[in-house]
PDB file of C-alpha atoms in Angstrom:
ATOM      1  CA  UNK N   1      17.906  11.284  23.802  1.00 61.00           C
ATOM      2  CA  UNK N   2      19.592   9.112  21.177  1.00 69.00           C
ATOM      3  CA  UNK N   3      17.114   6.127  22.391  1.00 79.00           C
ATOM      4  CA  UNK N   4      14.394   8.544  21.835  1.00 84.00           C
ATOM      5  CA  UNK N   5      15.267   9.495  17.790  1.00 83.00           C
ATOM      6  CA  UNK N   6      16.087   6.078  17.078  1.00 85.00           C
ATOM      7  CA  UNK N   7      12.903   5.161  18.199  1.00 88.00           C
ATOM      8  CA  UNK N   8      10.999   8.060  16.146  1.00 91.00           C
ATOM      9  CA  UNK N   9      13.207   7.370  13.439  1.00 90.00           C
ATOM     10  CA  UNK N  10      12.224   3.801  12.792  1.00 92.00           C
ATOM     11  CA  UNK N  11       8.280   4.445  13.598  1.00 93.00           C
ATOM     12  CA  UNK N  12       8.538   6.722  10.507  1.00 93.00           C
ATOM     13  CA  UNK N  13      11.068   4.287   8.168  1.00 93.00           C
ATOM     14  CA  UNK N  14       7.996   1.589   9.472  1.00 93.00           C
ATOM     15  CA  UNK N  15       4.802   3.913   8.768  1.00 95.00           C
ATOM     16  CA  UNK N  16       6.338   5.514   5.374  1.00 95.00           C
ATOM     17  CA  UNK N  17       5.831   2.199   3.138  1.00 95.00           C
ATOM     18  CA  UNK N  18       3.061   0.894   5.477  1.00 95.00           C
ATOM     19  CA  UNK N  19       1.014   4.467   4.551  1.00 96.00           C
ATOM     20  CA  UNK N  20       2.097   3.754   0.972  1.00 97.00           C
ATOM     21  CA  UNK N  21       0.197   0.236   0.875  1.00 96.00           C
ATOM     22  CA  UNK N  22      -2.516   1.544   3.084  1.00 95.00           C
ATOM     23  CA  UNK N  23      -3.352   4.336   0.524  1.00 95.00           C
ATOM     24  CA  UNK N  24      -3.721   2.069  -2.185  1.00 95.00           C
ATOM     25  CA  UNK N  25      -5.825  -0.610   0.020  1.00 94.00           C
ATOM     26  CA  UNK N  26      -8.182   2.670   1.326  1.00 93.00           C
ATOM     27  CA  UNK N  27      -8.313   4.287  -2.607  1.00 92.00           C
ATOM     28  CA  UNK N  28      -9.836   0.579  -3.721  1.00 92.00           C
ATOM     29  CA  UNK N  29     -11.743   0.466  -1.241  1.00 91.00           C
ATOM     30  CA  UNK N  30     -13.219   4.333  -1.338  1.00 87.00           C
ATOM     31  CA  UNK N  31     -14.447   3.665  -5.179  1.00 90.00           C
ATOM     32  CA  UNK N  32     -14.660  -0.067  -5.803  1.00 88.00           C
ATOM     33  CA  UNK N  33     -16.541  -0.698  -1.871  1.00 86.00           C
ATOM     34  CA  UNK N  34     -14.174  -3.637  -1.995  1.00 88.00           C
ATOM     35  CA  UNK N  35     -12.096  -4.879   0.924  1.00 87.00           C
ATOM     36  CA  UNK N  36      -9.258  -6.393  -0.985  1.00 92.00           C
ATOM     37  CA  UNK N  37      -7.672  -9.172   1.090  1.00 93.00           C
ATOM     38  CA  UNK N  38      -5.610  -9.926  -2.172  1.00 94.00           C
ATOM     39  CA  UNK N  39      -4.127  -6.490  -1.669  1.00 95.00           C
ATOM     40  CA  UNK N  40      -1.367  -8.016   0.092  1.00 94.00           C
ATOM     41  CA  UNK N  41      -0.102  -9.874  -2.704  1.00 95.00           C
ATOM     42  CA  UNK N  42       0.137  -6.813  -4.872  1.00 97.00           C
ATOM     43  CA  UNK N  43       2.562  -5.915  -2.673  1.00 97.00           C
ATOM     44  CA  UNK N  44       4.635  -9.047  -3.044  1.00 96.00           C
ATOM     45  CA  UNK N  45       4.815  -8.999  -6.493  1.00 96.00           C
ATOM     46  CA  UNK N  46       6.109  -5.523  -6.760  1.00 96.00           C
ATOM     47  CA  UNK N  47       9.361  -6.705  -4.424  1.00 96.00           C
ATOM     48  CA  UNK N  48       9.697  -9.978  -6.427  1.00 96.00           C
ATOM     49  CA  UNK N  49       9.400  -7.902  -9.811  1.00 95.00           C
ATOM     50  CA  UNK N  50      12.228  -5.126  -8.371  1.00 94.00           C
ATOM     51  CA  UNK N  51      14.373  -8.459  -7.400  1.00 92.00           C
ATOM     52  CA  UNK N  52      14.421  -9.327 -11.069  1.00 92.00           C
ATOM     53  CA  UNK N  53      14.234  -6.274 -12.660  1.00 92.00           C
ATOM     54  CA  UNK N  54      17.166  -5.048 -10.395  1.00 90.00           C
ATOM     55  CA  UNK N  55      18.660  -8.183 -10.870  1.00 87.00           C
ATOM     56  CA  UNK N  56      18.924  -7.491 -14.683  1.00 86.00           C
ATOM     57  CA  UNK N  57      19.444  -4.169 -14.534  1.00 84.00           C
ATOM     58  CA  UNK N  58      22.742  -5.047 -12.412  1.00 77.00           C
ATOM     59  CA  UNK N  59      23.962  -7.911 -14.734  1.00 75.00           C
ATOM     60  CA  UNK N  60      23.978  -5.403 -17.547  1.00 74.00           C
ATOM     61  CA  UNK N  61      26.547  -3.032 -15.789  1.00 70.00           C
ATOM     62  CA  UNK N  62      24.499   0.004 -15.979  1.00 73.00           C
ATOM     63  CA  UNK N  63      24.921   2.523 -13.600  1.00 78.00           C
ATOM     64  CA  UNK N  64      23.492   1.558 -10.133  1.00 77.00           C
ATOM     65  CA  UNK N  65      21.115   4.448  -9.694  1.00 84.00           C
ATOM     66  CA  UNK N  66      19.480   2.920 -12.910  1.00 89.00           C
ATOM     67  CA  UNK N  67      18.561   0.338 -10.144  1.00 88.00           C
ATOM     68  CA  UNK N  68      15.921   2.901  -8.681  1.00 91.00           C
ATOM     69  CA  UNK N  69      14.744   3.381 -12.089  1.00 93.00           C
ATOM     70  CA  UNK N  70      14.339  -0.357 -12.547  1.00 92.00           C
ATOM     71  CA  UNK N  71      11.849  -0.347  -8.928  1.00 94.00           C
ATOM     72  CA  UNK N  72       9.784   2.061 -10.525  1.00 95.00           C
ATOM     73  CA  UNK N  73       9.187   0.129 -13.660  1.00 95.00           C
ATOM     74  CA  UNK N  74       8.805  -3.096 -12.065  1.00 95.00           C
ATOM     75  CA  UNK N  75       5.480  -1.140  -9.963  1.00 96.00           C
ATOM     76  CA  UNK N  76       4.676   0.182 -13.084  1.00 96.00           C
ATOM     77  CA  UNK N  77       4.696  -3.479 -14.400  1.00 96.00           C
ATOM     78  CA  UNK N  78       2.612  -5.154 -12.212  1.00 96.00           C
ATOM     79  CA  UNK N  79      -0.001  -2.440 -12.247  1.00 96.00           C
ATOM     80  CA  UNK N  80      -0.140  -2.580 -16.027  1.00 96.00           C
ATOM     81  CA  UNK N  81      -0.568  -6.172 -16.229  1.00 95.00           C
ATOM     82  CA  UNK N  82      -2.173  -7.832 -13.194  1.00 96.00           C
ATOM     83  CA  UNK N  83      -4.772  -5.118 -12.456  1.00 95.00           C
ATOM     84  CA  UNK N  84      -6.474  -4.954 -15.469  1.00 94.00           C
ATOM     85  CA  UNK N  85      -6.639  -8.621 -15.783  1.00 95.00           C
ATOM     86  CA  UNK N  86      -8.020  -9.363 -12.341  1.00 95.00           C
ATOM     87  CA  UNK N  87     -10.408  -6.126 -12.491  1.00 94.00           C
ATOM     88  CA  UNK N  88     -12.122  -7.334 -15.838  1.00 93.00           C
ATOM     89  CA  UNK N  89     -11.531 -10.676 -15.512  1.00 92.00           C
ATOM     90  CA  UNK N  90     -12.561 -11.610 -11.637  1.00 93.00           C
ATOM     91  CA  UNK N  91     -13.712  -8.536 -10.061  1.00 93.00           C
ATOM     92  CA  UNK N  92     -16.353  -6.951 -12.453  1.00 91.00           C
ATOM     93  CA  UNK N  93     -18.566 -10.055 -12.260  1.00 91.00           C
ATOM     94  CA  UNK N  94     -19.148  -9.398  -8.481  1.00 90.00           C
ATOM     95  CA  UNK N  95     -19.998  -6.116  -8.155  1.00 87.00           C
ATOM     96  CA  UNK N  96     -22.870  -5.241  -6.236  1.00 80.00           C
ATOM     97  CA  UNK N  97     -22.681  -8.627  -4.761  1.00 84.00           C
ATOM     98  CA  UNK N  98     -22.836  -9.246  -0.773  1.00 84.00           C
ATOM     99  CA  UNK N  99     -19.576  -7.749   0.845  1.00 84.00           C
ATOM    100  CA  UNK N 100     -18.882 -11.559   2.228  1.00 88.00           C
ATOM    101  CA  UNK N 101     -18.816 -12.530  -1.128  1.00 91.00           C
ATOM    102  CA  UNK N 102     -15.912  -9.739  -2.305  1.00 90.00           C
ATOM    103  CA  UNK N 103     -13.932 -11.004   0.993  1.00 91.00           C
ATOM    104  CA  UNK N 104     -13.945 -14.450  -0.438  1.00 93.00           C
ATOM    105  CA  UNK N 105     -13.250 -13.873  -3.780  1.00 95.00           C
ATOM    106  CA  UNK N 106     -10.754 -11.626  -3.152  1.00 95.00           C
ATOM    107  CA  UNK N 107      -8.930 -13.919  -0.347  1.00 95.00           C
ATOM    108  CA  UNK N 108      -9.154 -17.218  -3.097  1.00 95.00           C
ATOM    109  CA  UNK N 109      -7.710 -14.704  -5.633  1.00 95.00           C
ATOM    110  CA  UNK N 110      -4.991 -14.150  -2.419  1.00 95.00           C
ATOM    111  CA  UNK N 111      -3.990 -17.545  -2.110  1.00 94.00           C
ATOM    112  CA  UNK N 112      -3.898 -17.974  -6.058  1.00 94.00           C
ATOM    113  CA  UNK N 113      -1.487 -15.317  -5.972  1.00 94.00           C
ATOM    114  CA  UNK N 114       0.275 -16.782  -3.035  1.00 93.00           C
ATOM    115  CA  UNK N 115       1.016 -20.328  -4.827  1.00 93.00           C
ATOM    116  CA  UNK N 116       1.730 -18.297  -8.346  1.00 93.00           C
ATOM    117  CA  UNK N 117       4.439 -16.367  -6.999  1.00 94.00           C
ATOM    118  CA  UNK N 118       6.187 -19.010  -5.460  1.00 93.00           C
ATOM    119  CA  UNK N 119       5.995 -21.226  -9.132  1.00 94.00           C
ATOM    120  CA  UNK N 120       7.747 -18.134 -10.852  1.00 93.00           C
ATOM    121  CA  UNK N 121      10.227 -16.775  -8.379  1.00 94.00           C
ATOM    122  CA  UNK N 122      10.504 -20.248  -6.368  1.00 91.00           C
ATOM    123  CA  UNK N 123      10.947 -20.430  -2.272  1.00 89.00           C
ATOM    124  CA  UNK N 124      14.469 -19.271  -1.927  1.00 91.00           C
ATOM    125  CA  UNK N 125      14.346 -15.932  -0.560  1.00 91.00           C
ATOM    126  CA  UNK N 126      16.013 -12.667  -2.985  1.00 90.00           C
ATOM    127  CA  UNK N 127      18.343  -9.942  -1.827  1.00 87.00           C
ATOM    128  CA  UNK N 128      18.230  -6.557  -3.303  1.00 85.00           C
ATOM    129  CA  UNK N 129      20.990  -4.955  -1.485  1.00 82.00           C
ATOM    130  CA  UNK N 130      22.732  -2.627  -4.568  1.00 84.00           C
ATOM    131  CA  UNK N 131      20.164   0.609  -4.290  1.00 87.00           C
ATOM    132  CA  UNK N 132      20.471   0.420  -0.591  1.00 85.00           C
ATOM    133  CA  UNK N 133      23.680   1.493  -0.664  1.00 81.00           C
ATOM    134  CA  UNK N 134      22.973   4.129  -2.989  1.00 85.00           C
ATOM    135  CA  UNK N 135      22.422   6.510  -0.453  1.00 84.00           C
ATOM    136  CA  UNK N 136      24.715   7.936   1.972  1.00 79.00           C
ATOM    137  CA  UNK N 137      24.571   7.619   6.155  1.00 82.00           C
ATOM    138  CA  UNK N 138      22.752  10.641   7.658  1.00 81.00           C
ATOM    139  CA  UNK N 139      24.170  11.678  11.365  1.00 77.00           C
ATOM    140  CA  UNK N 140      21.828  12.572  13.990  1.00 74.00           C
ATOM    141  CA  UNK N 141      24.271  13.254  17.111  1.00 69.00           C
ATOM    142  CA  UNK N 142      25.819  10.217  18.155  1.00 72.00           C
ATOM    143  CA  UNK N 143      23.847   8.306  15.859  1.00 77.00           C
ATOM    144  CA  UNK N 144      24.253   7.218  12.271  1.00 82.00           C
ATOM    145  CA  UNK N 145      21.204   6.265   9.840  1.00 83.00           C
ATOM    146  CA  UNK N 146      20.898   4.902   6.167  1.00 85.00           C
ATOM    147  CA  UNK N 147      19.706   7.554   3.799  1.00 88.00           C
ATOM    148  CA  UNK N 148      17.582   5.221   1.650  1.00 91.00           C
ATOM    149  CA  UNK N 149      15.116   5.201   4.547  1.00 90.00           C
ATOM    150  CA  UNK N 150      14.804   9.238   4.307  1.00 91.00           C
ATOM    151  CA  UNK N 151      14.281   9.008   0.413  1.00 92.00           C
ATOM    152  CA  UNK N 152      11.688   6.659   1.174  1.00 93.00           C
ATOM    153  CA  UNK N 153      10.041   8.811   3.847  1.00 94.00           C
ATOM    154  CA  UNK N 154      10.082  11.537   0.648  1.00 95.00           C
ATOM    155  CA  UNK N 155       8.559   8.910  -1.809  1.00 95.00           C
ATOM    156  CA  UNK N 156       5.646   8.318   1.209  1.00 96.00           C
ATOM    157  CA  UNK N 157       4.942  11.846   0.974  1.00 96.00           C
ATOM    158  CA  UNK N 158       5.367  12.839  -2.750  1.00 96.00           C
ATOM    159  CA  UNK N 159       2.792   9.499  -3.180  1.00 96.00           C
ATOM    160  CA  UNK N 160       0.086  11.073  -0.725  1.00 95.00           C
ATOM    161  CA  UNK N 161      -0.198  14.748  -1.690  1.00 96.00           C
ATOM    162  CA  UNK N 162      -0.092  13.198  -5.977  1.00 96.00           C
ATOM    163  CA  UNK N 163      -2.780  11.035  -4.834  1.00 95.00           C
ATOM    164  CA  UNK N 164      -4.763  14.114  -2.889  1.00 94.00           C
ATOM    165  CA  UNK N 165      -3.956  16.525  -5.633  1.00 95.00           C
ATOM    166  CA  UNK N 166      -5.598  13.916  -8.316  1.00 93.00           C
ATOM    167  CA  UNK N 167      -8.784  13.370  -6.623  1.00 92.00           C
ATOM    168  CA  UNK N 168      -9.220  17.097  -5.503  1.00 91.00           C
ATOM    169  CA  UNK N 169      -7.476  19.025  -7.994  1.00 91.00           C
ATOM    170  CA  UNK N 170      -8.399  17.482 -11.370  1.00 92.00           C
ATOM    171  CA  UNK N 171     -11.229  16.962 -13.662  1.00 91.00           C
ATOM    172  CA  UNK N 172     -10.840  12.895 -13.266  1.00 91.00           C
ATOM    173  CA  UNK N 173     -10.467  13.096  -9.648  1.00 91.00           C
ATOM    174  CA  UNK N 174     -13.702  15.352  -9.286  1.00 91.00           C
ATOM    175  CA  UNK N 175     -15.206  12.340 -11.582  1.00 92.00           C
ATOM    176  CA  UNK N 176     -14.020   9.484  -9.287  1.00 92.00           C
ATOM    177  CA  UNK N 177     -15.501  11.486  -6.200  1.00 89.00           C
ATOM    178  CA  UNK N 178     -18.398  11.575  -7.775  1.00 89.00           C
ATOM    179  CA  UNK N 179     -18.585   7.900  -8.287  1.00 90.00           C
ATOM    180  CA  UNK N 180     -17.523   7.203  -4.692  1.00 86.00           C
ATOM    181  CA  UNK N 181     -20.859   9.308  -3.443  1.00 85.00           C
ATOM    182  CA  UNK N 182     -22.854   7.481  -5.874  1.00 86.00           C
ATOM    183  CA  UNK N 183     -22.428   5.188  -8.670  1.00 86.00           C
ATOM    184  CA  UNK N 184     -25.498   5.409  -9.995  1.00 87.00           C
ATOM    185  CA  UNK N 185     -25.762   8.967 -10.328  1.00 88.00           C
ATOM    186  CA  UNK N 186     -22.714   9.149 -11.394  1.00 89.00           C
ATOM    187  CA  UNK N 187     -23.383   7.040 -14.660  1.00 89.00           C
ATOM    188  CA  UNK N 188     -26.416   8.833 -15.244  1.00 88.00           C
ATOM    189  CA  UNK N 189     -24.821  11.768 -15.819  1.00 86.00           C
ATOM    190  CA  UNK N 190     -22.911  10.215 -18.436  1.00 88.00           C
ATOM    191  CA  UNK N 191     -19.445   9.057 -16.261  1.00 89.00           C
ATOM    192  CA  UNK N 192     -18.077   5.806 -17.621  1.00 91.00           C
ATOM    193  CA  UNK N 193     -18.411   3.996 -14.172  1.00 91.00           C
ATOM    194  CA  UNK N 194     -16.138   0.767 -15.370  1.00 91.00           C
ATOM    195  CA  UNK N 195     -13.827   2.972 -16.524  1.00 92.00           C
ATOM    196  CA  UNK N 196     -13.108   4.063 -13.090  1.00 94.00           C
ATOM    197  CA  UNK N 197     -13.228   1.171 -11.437  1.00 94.00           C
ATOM    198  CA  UNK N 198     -10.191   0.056 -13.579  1.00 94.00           C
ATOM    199  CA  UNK N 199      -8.655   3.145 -13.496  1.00 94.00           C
ATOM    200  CA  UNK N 200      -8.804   3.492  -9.686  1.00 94.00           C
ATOM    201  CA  UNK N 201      -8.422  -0.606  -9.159  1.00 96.00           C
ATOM    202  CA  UNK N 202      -5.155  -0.184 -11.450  1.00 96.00           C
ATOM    203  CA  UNK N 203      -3.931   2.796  -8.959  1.00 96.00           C
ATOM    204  CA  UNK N 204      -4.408   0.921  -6.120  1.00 96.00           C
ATOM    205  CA  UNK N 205      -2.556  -2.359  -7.359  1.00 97.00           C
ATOM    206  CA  UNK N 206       0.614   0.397  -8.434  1.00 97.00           C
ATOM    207  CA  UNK N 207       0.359   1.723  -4.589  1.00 97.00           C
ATOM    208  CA  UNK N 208       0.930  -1.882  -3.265  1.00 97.00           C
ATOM    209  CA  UNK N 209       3.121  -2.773  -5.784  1.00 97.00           C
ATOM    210  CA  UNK N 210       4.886   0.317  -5.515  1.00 96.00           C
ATOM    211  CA  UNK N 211       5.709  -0.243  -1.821  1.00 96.00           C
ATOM    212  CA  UNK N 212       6.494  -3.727  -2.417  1.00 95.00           C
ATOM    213  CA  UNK N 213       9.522  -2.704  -4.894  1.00 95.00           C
ATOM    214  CA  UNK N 214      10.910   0.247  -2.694  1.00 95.00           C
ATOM    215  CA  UNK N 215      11.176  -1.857   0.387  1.00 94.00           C
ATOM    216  CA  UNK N 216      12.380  -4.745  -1.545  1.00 93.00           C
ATOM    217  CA  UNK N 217      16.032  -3.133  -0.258  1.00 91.00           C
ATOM    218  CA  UNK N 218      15.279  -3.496   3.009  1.00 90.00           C
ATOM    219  CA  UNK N 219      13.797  -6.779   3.388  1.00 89.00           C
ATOM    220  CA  UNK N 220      14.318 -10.140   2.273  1.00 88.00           C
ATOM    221  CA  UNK N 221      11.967 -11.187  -0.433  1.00 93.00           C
ATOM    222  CA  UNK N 222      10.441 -14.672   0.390  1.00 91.00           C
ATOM    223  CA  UNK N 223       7.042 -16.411  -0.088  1.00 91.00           C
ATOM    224  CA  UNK N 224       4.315 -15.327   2.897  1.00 88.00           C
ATOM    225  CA  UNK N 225       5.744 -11.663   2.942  1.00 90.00           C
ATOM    226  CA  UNK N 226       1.932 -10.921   2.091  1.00 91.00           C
ATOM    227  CA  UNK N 227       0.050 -11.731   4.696  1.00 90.00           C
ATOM    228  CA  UNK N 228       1.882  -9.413   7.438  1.00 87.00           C
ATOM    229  CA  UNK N 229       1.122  -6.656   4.651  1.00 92.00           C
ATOM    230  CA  UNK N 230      -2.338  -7.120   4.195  1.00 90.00           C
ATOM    231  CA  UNK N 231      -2.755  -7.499   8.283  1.00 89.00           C
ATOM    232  CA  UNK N 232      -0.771  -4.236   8.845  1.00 91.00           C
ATOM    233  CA  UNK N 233      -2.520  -2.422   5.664  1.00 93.00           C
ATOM    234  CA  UNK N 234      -5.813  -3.084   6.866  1.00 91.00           C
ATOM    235  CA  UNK N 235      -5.165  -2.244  10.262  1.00 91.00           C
ATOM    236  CA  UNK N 236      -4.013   1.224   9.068  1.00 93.00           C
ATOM    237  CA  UNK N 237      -7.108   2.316   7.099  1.00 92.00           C
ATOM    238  CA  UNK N 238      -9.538   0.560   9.999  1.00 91.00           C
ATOM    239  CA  UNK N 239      -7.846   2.961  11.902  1.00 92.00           C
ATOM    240  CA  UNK N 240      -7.806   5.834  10.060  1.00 90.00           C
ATOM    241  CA  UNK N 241     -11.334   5.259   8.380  1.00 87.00           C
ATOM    242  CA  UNK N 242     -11.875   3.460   5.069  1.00 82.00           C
ATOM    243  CA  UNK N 243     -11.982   5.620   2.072  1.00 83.00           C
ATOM    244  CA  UNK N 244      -9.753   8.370   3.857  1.00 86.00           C
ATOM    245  CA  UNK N 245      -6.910   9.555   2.489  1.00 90.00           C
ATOM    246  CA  UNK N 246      -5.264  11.427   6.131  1.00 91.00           C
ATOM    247  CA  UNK N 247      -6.994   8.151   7.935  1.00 91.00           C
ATOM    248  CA  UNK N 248      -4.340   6.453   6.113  1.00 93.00           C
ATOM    249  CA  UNK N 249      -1.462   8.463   6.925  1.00 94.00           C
ATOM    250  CA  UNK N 250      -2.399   8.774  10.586  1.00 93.00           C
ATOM    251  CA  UNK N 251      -3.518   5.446  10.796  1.00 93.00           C
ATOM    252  CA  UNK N 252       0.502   4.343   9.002  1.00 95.00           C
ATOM    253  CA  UNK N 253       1.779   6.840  11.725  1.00 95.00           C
ATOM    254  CA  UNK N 254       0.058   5.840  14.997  1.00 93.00           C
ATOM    255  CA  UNK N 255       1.358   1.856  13.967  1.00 93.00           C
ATOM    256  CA  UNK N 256       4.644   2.734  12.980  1.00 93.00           C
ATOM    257  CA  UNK N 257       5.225   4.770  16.117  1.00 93.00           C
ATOM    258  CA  UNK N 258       3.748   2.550  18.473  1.00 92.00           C
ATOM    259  CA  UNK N 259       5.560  -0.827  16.616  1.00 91.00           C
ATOM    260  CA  UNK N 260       8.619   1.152  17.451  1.00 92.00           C
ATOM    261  CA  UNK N 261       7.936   1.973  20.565  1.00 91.00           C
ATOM    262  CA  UNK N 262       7.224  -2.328  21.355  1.00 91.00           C
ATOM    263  CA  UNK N 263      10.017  -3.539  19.810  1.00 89.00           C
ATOM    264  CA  UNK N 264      12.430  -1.124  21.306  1.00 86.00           C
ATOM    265  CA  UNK N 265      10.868  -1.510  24.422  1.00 87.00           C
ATOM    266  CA  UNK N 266       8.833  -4.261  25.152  1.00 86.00           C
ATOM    267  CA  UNK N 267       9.654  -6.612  21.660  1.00 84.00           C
ATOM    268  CA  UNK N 268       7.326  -9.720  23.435  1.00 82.00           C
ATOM    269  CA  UNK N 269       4.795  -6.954  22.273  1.00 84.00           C
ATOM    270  CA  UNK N 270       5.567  -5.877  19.103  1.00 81.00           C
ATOM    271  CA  UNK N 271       2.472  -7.461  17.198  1.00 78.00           C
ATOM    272  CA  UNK N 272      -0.191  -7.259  20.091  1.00 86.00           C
ATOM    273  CA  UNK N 273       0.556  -3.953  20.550  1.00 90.00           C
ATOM    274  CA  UNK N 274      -0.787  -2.931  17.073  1.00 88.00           C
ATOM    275  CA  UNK N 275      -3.877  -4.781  17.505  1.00 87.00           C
ATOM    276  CA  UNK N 276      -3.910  -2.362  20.666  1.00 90.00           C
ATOM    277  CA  UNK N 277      -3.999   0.726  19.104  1.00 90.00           C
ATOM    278  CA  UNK N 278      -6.598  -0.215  16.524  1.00 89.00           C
ATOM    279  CA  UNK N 279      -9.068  -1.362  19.197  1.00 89.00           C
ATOM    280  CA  UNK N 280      -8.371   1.502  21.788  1.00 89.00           C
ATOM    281  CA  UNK N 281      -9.719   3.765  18.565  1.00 89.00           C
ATOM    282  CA  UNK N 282     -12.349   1.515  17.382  1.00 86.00           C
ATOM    283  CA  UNK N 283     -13.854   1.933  21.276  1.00 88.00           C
ATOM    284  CA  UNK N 284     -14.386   5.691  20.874  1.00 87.00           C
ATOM    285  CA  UNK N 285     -14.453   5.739  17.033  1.00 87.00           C
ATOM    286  CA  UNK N 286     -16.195   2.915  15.658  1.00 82.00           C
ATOM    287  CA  UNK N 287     -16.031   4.326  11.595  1.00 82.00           C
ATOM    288  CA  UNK N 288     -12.306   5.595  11.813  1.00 83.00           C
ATOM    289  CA  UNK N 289     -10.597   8.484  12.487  1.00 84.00           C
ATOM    290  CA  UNK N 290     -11.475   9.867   9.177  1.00 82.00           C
ATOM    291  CA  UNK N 291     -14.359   7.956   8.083  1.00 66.00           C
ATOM    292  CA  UNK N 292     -15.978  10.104   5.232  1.00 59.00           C
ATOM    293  CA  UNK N 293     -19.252  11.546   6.096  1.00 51.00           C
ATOM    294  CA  UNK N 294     -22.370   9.249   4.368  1.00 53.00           C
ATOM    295  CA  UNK N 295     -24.974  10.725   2.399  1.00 48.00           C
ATOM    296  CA  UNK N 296     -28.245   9.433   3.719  1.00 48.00           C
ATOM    297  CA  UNK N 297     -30.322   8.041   1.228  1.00 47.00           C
ATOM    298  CA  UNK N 298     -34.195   8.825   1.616  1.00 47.00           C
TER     299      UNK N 298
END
């Protein structure tokens, strides 16, 4: 029985920042029709800007749950400044261009970012232990867990209904639906279409970044931390079905549980295993779980 919850219990610690990056990945893609290979890096940068800005926030002998504080502003960071720089200054000049093309641009723009973090923050791996330990143990039976992987199971869930509630619930939201069905209607009817695309690129990039700074605790930081991401990320939302909001959270759920399940059970098959699930759905679901239902144009 213990065997069992551990098990469950780390399939949802895995899926909980995995459906955090996945949601941003699926939201860019959704409204820009962009499959952002760079997406990856995003994440990096978020748990190289919480190193520092936890880093600093510790050498000033503030209190350490200013340390959670500091995460959320280094997301917050990176979403303010890199998004709106790569969205006006790469992205815009390729929209409407062949889908290869996006892939390329967007995995040079990946590499870039690869070889930039590693002039600013160097090769030597970070720590950020102190908000780790912010939290204490929770007992299941025999069994003891760290309670900073339950607060992040709460941040994976507070981040997917905020994200449903904004694109259902609001006036924006009901504006960038209306720009996912069609752009050009959209922008006839007077909807700032650019505007959007920032506005929703800038979302997605704070997703990433977000789940980069949150698991920053429970990893070591280091240079090629990307590329897993952006394998596991897009493996989610194929899964689930791009554009798709609960493809993304079943999609996170179905890896987690099944990564689990591998390493604690057969760990030779930890990463073929993933690659598993996505094609056994793929085979009876070509579009996703979730895929969104495409107006046919006539």
């Amino acid at each position: 029985m213990d065997s069992l919850l551990t098990l469950l219990i780390d399939g949802l610690n895995y899926a909980s920042w995995l459906f955090i990056v996945s949601l941003g990945l699926t939201l860019v893609f959704g409204v820009l029709k962009i499959l952002n290979i760079a997406h990856g890096s995003f994440y990096a940068l978020g748990a190289y800007a919480a190193a520092s800005f936890v880093a600093w926030s510790t050498g000033v002998s503030w209190s350490p749950w200013i340390s959670l504080i500091a995460m959320l502003l280094a997301a917050v960071a990176v979403a303010v400044v890199v998004a709106p720089a790569v969205e006006r200054g790469l992205l815009r000049f390729f929209y409407g261009r062949d889908e290869v093309l996006l892939v390329l641009v967007t995995y040079a723009l990946f590499l870039v970012m690869e070889d930039l973090t590693k002039l600013i923050w160097g090769a030597n791996p970070y720590f950020v232990t102190e908000p780790y330990g912010l939290f204490s143990s929770v007992d299941f039976g025999s069994m003891s867990y760290v309670g900073y992987d339950f607060a992040l199971w709460g941040l994976a869930v507070v981040a997917g209904l905020v994200a449903w509630w904004a694109l259902n619930r609001t006036r924006q939201g009901k504006i960038v639906l209306a720009v996912i069905h069609s752009a050009e209607v959209a922008s006839s009817m007077g909807v700032h279409v650019s505007r959007v695309y920032t506005l929703a690129f800038g979302a997605g990039v704070f997703l990433a970044a977000l789940a980069g700074a949150f698991t920053a605790p429970m990893i070591s930081v280091q240079p090629g931390l990307s590329v897993s991401v952006v394998v596991l990320s897009f493996a989610v939302v194929i899964i689930g079905g791009l554009g798709s909001i609960e493809g993304a959270a079943i999609g996170a759920l179905l890896v987690g549980l099944a990564r689990s399940a591998a390493v604690h059970l057969a760990p030779a098959a930890e990463l073929f295993v993933i690659y598993a699930v996505m094609a056994g759905v793929l085979v009876f679901r070509p579009e996703g779980l979730f895929q969104r239902i495409q107006a046919r144009k006539i």
